[in-house]
XYZ file of C-alpha atoms in Angstrom:
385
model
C 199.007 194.445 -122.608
C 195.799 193.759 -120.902
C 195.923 194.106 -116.851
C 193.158 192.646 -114.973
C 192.722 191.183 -111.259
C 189.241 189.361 -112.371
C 189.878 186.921 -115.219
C 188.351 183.762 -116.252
C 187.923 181.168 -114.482
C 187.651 183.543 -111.999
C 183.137 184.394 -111.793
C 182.232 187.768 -112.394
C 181.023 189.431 -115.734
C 183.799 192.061 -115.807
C 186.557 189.578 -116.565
C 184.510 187.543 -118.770
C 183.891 190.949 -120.613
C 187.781 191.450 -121.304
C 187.950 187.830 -122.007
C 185.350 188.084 -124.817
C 186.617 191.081 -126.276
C 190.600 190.405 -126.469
C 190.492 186.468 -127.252
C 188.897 188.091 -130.559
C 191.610 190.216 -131.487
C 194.668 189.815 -134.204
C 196.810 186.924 -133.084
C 199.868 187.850 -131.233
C 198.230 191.929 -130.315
C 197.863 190.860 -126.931
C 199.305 189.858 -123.809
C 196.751 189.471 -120.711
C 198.400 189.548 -117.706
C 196.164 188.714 -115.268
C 196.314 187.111 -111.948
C 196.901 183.632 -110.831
C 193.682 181.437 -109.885
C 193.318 177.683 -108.841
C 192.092 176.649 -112.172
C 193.976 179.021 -114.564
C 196.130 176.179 -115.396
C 193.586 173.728 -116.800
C 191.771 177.189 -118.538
C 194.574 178.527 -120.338
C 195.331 175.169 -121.538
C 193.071 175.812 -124.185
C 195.134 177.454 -126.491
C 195.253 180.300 -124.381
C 198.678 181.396 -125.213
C 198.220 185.214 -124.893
C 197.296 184.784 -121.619
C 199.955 184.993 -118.528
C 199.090 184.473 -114.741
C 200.682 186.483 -112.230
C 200.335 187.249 -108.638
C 198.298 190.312 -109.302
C 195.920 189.856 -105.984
C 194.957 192.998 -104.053
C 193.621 192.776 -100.338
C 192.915 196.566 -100.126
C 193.219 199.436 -102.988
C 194.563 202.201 -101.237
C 197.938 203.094 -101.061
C 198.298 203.682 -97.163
C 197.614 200.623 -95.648
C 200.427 198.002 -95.911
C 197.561 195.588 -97.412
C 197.891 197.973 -100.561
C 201.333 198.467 -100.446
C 202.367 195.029 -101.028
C 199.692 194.295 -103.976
C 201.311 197.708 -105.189
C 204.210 196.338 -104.866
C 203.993 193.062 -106.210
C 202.481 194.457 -109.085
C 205.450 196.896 -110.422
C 207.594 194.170 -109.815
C 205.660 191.570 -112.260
C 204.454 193.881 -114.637
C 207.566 196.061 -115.080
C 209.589 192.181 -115.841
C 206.598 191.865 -118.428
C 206.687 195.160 -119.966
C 210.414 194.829 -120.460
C 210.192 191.462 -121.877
C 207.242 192.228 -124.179
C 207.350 196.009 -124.915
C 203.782 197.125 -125.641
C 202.856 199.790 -126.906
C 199.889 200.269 -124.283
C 198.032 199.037 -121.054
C 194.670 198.158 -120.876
C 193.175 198.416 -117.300
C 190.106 196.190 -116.305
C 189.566 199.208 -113.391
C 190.426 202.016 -112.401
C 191.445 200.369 -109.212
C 193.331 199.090 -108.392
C 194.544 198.189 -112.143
C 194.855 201.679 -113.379
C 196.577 203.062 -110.442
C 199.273 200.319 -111.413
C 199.443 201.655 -114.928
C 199.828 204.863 -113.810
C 203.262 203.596 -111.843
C 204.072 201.889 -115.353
C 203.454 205.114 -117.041
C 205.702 207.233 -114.579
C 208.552 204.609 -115.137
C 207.739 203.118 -118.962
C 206.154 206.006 -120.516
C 203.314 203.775 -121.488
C 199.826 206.129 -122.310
C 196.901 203.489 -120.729
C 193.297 202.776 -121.496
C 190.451 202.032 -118.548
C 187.538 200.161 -118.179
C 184.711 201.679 -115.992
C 182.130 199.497 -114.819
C 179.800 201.526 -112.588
C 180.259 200.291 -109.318
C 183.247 200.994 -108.773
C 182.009 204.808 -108.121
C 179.958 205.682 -106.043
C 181.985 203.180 -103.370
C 185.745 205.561 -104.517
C 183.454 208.772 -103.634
C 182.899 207.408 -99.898
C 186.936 207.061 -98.968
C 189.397 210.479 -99.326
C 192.120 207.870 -101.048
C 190.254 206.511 -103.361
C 188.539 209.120 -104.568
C 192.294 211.206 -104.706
C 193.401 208.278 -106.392
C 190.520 207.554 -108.850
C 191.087 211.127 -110.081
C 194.401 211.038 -110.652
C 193.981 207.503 -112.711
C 191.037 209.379 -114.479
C 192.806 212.005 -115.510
C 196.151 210.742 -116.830
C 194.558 208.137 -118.786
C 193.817 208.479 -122.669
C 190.898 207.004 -123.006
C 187.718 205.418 -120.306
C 185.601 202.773 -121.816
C 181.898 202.977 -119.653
C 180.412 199.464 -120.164
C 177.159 201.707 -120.446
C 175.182 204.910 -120.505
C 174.296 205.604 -117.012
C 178.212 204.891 -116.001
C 178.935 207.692 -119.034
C 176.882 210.132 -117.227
C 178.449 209.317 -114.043
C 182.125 209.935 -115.352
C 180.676 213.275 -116.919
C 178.334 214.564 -114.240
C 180.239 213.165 -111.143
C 183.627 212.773 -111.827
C 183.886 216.035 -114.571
C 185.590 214.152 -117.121
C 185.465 215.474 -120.410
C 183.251 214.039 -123.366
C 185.601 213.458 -125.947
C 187.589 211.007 -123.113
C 184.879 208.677 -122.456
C 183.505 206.096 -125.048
C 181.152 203.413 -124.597
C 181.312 200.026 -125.078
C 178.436 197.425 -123.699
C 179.277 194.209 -122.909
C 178.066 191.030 -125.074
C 177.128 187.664 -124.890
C 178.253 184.531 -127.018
C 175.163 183.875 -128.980
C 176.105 180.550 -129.964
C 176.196 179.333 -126.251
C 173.601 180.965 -124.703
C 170.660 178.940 -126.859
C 167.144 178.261 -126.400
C 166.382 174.685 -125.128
C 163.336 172.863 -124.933
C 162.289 171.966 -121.333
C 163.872 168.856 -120.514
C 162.430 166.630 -117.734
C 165.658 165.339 -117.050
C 167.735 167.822 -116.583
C 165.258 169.935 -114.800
C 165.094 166.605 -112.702
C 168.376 166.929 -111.886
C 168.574 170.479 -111.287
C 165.259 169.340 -108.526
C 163.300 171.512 -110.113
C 160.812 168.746 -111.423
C 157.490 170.404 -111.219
C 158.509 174.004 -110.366
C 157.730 177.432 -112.129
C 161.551 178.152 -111.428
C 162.604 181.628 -111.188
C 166.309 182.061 -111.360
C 169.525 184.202 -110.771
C 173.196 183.822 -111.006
C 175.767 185.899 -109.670
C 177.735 186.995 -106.699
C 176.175 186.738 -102.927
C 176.394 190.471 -102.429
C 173.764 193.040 -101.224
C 173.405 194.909 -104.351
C 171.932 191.544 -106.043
C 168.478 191.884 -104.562
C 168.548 188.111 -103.484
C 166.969 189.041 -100.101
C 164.272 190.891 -101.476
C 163.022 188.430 -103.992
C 163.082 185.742 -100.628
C 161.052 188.797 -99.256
C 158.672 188.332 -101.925
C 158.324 184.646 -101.886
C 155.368 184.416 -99.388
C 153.458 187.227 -102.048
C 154.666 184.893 -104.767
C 153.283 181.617 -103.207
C 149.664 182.698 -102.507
C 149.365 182.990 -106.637
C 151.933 181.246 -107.843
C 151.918 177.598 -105.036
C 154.411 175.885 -106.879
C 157.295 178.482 -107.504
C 161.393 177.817 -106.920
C 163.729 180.302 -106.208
C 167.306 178.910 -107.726
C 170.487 181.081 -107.022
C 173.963 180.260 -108.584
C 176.724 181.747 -106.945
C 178.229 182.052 -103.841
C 179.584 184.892 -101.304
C 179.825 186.612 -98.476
C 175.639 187.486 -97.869
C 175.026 183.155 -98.516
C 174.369 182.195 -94.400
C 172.745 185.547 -94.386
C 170.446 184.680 -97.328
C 170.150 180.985 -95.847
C 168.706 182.472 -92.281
C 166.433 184.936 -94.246
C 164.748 182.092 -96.009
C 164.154 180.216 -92.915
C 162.874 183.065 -90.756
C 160.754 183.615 -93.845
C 159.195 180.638 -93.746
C 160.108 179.986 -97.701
C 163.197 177.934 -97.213
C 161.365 174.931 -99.163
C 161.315 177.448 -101.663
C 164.870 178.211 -102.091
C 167.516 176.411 -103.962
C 170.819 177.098 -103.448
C 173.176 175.554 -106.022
C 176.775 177.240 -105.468
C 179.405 178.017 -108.096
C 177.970 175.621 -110.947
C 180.186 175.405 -114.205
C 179.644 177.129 -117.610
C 177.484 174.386 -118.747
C 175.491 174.004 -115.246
C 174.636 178.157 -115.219
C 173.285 177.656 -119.613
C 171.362 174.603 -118.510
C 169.924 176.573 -115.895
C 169.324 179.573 -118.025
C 167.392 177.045 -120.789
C 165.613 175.660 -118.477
C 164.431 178.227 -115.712
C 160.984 179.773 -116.276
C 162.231 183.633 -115.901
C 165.279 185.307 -115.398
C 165.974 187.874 -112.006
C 168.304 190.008 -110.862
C 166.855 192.259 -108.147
C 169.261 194.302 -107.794
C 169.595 197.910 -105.809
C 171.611 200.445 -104.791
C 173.123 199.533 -101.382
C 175.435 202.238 -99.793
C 176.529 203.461 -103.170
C 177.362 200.100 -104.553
C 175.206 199.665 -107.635
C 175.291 197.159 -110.557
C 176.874 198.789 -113.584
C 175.276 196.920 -116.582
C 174.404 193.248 -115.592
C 175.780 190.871 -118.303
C 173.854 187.812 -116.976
C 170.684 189.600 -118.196
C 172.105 189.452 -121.879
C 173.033 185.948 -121.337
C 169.180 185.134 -119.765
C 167.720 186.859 -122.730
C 170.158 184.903 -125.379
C 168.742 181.672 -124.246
C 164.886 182.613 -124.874
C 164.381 183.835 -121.636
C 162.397 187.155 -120.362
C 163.600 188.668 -117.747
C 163.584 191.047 -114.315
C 165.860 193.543 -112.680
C 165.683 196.406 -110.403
C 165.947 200.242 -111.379
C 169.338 201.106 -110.378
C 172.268 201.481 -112.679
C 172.546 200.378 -115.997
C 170.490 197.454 -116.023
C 167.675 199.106 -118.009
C 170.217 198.957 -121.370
C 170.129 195.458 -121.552
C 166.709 194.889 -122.568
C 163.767 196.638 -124.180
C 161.629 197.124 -121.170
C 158.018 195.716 -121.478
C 159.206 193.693 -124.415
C 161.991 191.887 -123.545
C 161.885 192.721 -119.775
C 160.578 194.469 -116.902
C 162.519 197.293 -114.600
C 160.966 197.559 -111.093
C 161.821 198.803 -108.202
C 163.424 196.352 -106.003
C 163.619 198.388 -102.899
C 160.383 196.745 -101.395
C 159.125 192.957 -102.119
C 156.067 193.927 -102.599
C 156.636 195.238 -106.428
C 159.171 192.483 -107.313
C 156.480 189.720 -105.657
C 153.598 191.288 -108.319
C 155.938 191.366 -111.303
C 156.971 187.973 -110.800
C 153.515 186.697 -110.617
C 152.580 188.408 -113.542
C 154.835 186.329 -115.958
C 154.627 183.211 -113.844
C 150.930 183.275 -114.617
C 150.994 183.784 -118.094
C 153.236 181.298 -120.123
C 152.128 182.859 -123.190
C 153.940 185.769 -122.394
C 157.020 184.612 -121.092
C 156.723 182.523 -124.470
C 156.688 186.466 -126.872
C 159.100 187.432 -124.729
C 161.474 185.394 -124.253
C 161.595 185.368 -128.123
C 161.989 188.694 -128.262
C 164.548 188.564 -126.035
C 166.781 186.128 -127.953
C 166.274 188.336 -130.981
C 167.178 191.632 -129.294
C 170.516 190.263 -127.792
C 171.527 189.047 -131.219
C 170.964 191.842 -133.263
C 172.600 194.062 -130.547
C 175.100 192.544 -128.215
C 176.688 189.780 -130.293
C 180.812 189.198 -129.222
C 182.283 189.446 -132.798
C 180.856 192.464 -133.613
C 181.457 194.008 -130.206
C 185.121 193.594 -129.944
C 185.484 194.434 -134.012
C 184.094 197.973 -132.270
C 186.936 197.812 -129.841
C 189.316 197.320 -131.688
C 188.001 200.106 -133.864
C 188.217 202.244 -131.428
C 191.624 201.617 -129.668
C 193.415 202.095 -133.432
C 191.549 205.279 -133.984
C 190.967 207.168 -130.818
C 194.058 210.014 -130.309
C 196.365 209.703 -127.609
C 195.797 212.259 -124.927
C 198.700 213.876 -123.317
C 199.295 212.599 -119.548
């Protein structure tokens, strides 16, 4: 039984990652419950039987404010009716928190052993609160097995958190390589995305700090005096969007900022197919760091090269100088001349952005990925709680 807050259609590259992965496994191995969004209805329609929506919403992780309590609470009551019902053989967290800490409750009652996703960023941000760092240790250390959705977040679960080798495995997310497709620039759809004309630079994701969004508006002036007819497009919204908004303006670059909100599936390929190169700017910002950055596979899937900052494990998704660059995103003034390199040389964008496309399928296809996973769930040992 899969347990997971963040869940398609929910955004966020987490939940698409368990999505991926367990959709591919034996009919009738899994039950995802997962919680309850506006348009899980219409999603699960599509044949989406394994998957059950429950009120599984948590306002705050820790277990001594009331906030936590009652998404605590909630949660035993839901998922010990589905455990009884179903009887699994295992949970599968999509965090450590505040999912795991909810299969440890099922484990003190059930008996159930439980497997964790680790993402990264989750981290550093336990490490800065007493609870959640008591918590994240206990969760860490009663579970059999941690799946790091890369290299650097490993390290961090060895180095940081003292976790033993043989308990952590990795797994990197994926991309479906049959969506994510080159395109051919297309007047009218660029046309419709207003971004006839434009050497478009673009990002999707969350509005959050981490993402780097302000510094690349930072950099637009830089950007402009080489490159006079660039467009900053950003998919997503969040809590930094007025922020971002009032940055442009006092900027003086608000002409050159697009805003296009939560687009569909289908929007966000369009706009990776038809975008000129690929961002994601990201930093560390008061320990919160991005983990692995799946929109970077799904940039480079559809031909395109692409940028991100050197923090966390952004630096496995791409060969740097091949595929990609890695730059620090701390300052404009480094993202600005990056960006301006590739914007002024479409031959290079062009060999990379093939490249690209050829790196992601070799290496981060879905099938194969979640044939490993289910490799390893069957054959790693249980560990005693």
């Amino acid at each position: 039984m899969l347990l997971s807050e963040i869940f398609p259609p929910h955004v966020g590259g987490s939940g698409r990652w368990l999505y991926e992965v367990y959709r591919r496994m034996p009919p009738g191995s899994v039950t995802a419950c997962v919680a309850q969004h506006a348009r899980g209805t219409e999603f699960d329609r599509q044949e989406h039987a394994w998957i059950e929506r429950r009120p599984l919403s948590f306002e705050n992780w820790g277990i001594a404010d009331p906030r936590g309590w009652r998404g605590y609470f909630t949660g035993y009551r839901v998922v010990s009716e589905a455990i009884r019902r179903l009887r699994p053989r295992e949970l599968h967290c999509g965090r450590c928190l505040p999912e795991g800490w909810l299969a440890l409750m099922m484990q003190a009652r059930f008996g159930l052993p439980f497997v964790c996703y680790v993402h990264g960023e989750e981290l550093p941000m336990a490490r800065q609160s007493r609870e959640l760092r008591w918590m994240t240790n206990r969760v860490l250390r009663r579970c059999r097995l941690l799946v790091a959705n890369s290299y650097n977040t490993a390290r961090m679960l060895r180095e940081e958190w003292s976790v033993p080798d043989d308990k952590v495995r990795i797994l990197h997310p994926g991309v479906d390589t049959a969506r994510f497709v080159p395109a051919s620039a297309s007047p009218g759809v660029r046309d419709k995305l207003g971004w006839s004309g434009a050497k478009v630079v673009f990002t999707v994701g969350r509005l959050q700090k981490r993402k780097g969004h302000d510094m690349l508006i930072r950099a637009l002036p830089a950007i402009r005096s080489q490159i006079p007819d660039v467009l900053y497009a950003i998919a997503g919204n969040g809590l930094e969007l007025e922020t971002l908004k009032r940055l442009s303006a006092e900027t003086g670059v608000s002409d050159l900022v697009r805003f296009h909100g939560e687009v569909s599936d289908e929007q966000m390929i369009e706009c990776y197919q038809q975008c000129d190169l690929f961002a994601l700017p990201n930093r560390e910002v008061d320990g919160d760091i991005e983990g692995f950055g799946m929109v970077l596979l799904e940039a480079q899937a559809s031909g395109k090269p692409v940028i991100a900052g050197a923090s966390g494990g952004t630096r496995e998704t791409m060969v740097v100088g091949e595929t990609g660059l890695i730059v620090d995103c701390t300052r404009p003034e480094p993202l600005a001349e990056a960006v301006a390199q590739l914007l002024r040389d479409p031959g290079l964008r062009a060999t990379m952005g093939r490249d690209a496309r050829e790196w992601v399928v070799a290496n981060f296809e879905w099938t194969a990925l979640a044939q490993q996973a289910g490799e390893l769930f069957a054959s790693y040992p249980a560990v005693s709680a």
